[in-house]
Amino acid sequence: MGYSYLENRLIIDINKCKLIQIRSNKSKQNMSIEFEIDTKRELIIGKASGKVSHEELKEIVKQMVNHPNYNSSYNEIWDIREVDEIKTFFEQTDERIEKEKEIRGIKSPNREAIIVSNELQFGTARQYAILAEQIPLIVEVFYDYDKAYEWVLEK
């Protein structure tokens, strides 16, 4: 069953209740996830575009925590406004949260801001926010980059 929102579609296999897929009618591009670690601001700044899968999310977390400037106390801001398609499974999301919890080594709740451009991205990011409380991360979802940046830098 599909639901249409402007130029985006949410496709959920109701029988299995497992697949979340967000797809834009824009031209498809390969996945790109990049991040930088700003040690002065104690902030991880990331951006994703194109198609994003569970495996790619796991890999970027590994790369991030293995980066020489990674610090588990840093807050994060992720811009996913250019993501065309997100494929993940509920079970894999739980698995990803458990893995992130294990490898990040976060002792106290950090802030993570996620910037989105549409309702489907917003809904997916909110689902992640609820699960991420276990890491522990305090995740907020924003449509406005400046508001997200301001929030994530609050002490």
One Martini backbone bead per residue (centre of mass of N, CA, C, O) as a GRO file, in nm:
protein
  155
    1MET     BB    1   0.097   0.034   0.023
    2GLY     BB    2   0.047   0.377  -0.071
    3TYR     BB    3   0.164   0.714  -0.002
    4SER     BB    4   0.097   1.052  -0.090
    5TYR     BB    5   0.348   1.327  -0.093
    6LEU     BB    6   0.362   1.487  -0.335
    7GLU     BB    7   0.681   1.367  -0.449
    8ASN     BB    8   0.629   1.144  -0.235
    9ARG     BB    9   0.683   0.805  -0.099
   10LEU     BB   10   0.525   0.558   0.102
   11ILE     BB   11   0.638   0.222   0.167
   12ILE     BB   12   0.440  -0.043   0.311
   13ASP     BB   13   0.447  -0.365   0.434
   14ILE     BB   14   0.180  -0.467   0.603
   15ASN     BB   15   0.222  -0.778   0.635
   16LYS     BB   16   0.524  -0.735   0.766
   17CYS     BB   17   0.608  -0.467   0.903
   18LYS     BB   18   0.927  -0.374   0.796
   19LEU     BB   19   0.921  -0.170   0.561
   20ILE     BB   20   1.104   0.124   0.490
   21GLN     BB   21   1.023   0.367   0.230
   22ILE     BB   22   1.181   0.638   0.073
   23ARG     BB   23   1.061   0.821  -0.216
   24SER     BB   24   1.166   0.999  -0.487
   25ASN     BB   25   1.106   1.141  -0.811
   26LYS     BB   26   1.370   1.199  -0.835
   27SER     BB   27   1.665   1.154  -0.927
   28LYS     BB   28   1.883   0.907  -0.900
   29GLN     BB   29   2.141   0.849  -0.659
   30ASN     BB   30   2.404   0.796  -0.502
   31MET     BB   31   2.538   0.748  -0.217
   32SER     BB   32   2.607   1.004   0.042
   33ILE     BB   33   2.836   1.010   0.319
   34GLU     BB   34   2.936   1.278   0.532
   35PHE     BB   35   3.200   1.398   0.759
   36GLU     BB   36   3.280   1.618   1.034
   37ILE     BB   37   3.520   1.727   1.288
   38ASP     BB   38   3.465   1.979   1.534
   39THR     BB   39   3.673   2.055   1.794
   40LYS     BB   40   3.595   2.344   1.878
   41ARG     BB   41   3.267   2.269   1.894
   42GLU     BB   42   3.207   1.977   1.949
   43LEU     BB   43   3.132   1.861   1.637
   44ILE     BB   44   2.922   1.672   1.424
   45ILE     BB   45   2.913   1.689   1.062
   46GLY     BB   46   2.646   1.585   0.845
   47LYS     BB   47   2.584   1.428   0.511
   48ALA     BB   48   2.310   1.325   0.299
   49SER     BB   49   2.260   1.135  -0.013
   50GLY     BB   50   2.035   0.974  -0.182
   51LYS     BB   51   2.087   0.649  -0.108
   52VAL     BB   52   1.991   0.466   0.196
   53SER     BB   53   2.125   0.214   0.405
   54HIS     BB   54   2.190   0.010   0.660
   55GLU     BB   55   2.487  -0.052   0.585
   56GLU     BB   56   2.575   0.247   0.552
   57LEU     BB   57   2.514   0.334   0.839
   58LYS     BB   58   2.707   0.141   0.980
   59GLU     BB   59   2.968   0.238   0.837
   60ILE     BB   60   2.965   0.539   0.928
   61VAL     BB   61   2.986   0.482   1.229
   62LYS     BB   62   3.256   0.340   1.218
   63GLN     BB   63   3.416   0.573   1.093
   64MET     BB   64   3.358   0.780   1.312
   65VAL     BB   65   3.472   0.621   1.569
   66ASN     BB   66   3.766   0.583   1.410
   67HIS     BB   67   3.826   0.862   1.425
   68PRO     BB   68   4.070   1.058   1.570
   69ASN     BB   69   3.841   1.299   1.655
   70TYR     BB   70   3.667   1.130   1.815
   71ASN     BB   71   3.391   1.209   2.048
   72SER     BB   72   3.137   1.096   2.258
   73SER     BB   73   3.057   1.409   2.354
   74TYR     BB   74   2.964   1.492   2.088
   75ASN     BB   75   2.771   1.653   1.889
   76GLU     BB   76   2.508   1.642   1.627
   77ILE     BB   77   2.472   1.708   1.262
   78TRP     BB   78   2.212   1.617   1.019
   79ASP     BB   79   2.182   1.623   0.660
   80ILE     BB   80   1.882   1.485   0.470
   81ARG     BB   81   1.752   1.659   0.229
   82GLU     BB   82   1.903   1.475  -0.021
   83VAL     BB   83   1.737   1.232   0.028
   84ASP     BB   84   1.567   0.992  -0.175
   85GLU     BB   85   1.638   0.715  -0.010
   86ILE     BB   86   1.507   0.494   0.249
   87LYS     BB   87   1.638   0.184   0.378
   88THR     BB   88   1.469  -0.004   0.634
   89PHE     BB   89   1.446  -0.204   0.921
   90PHE     BB   90   1.323  -0.249   1.221
   91GLU     BB   91   1.530  -0.460   1.312
   92GLN     BB   92   1.777  -0.297   1.211
   93THR     BB   93   1.734  -0.054   1.389
   94ASP     BB   94   1.776  -0.199   1.654
   95GLU     BB   95   2.057  -0.302   1.583
   96ARG     BB   96   2.185  -0.026   1.532
   97ILE     BB   97   2.144   0.084   1.814
   98GLU     BB   98   2.307  -0.131   1.965
   99LYS     BB   99   2.572  -0.079   1.811
  100GLU     BB  100   2.602   0.219   1.878
  101LYS     BB  101   2.608   0.189   2.181
  102GLU     BB  102   2.866   0.017   2.184
  103ILE     BB  103   3.071   0.201   1.997
  104ARG     BB  104   3.039   0.496   2.118
  105GLY     BB  105   3.045   0.535   2.437
  106ILE     BB  106   2.811   0.683   2.575
  107LYS     BB  107   2.748   0.835   2.891
  108SER     BB  108   2.587   1.088   2.798
  109PRO     BB  109   2.363   1.281   2.666
  110ASN     BB  110   2.333   1.367   2.341
  111ARG     BB  111   2.310   1.574   2.061
  112GLU     BB  112   2.079   1.538   1.773
  113ALA     BB  113   2.050   1.679   1.458
  114ILE     BB  114   1.785   1.674   1.207
  115ILE     BB  115   1.764   1.755   0.866
  116VAL     BB  116   1.473   1.824   0.672
  117SER     BB  117   1.227   1.839   0.374
  118ASN     BB  118   1.005   1.625   0.477
  119GLU     BB  119   0.767   1.418   0.613
  120LEU     BB  120   0.913   1.148   0.571
  121GLN     BB  121   1.177   1.221   0.702
  122PHE     BB  122   1.058   1.305   0.969
  123GLY     BB  123   0.934   1.030   1.052
  124THR     BB  124   1.197   0.867   1.043
  125ALA     BB  125   1.355   1.044   1.245
  126ARG     BB  126   1.158   1.001   1.484
  127GLN     BB  127   1.200   0.701   1.512
  128TYR     BB  128   1.497   0.723   1.576
  129ALA     BB  129   1.470   0.905   1.827
  130ILE     BB  130   1.332   0.699   2.005
  131LEU     BB  131   1.559   0.479   1.991
  132ALA     BB  132   1.812   0.671   2.071
  133GLU     BB  133   1.765   0.689   2.381
  134GLN     BB  134   1.948   0.422   2.431
  135ILE     BB  135   2.248   0.521   2.377
  136PRO     BB  136   2.240   0.828   2.442
  137LEU     BB  137   2.005   1.035   2.261
  138ILE     BB  138   1.911   1.366   2.164
  139VAL     BB  139   1.654   1.397   1.928
  140GLU     BB  140   1.606   1.636   1.667
  141VAL     BB  141   1.376   1.776   1.429
  142PHE     BB  142   1.437   1.968   1.124
  143TYR     BB  143   1.393   2.225   0.865
  144ASP     BB  144   1.608   2.418   1.003
  145TYR     BB  145   1.939   2.471   1.021
  146ASP     BB  146   1.976   2.704   1.225
  147LYS     BB  147   1.806   2.579   1.452
  148ALA     BB  148   1.970   2.321   1.478
  149TYR     BB  149   2.242   2.452   1.542
  150GLU     BB  150   2.154   2.600   1.794
  151TRP     BB  151   2.054   2.355   1.957
  152VAL     BB  152   2.320   2.174   1.948
  153LEU     BB  153   2.495   2.414   2.106
  154GLU     BB  154   2.359   2.385   2.352
  155LYS     BB  155   2.414   2.348   2.716
   0.00000   0.00000   0.00000
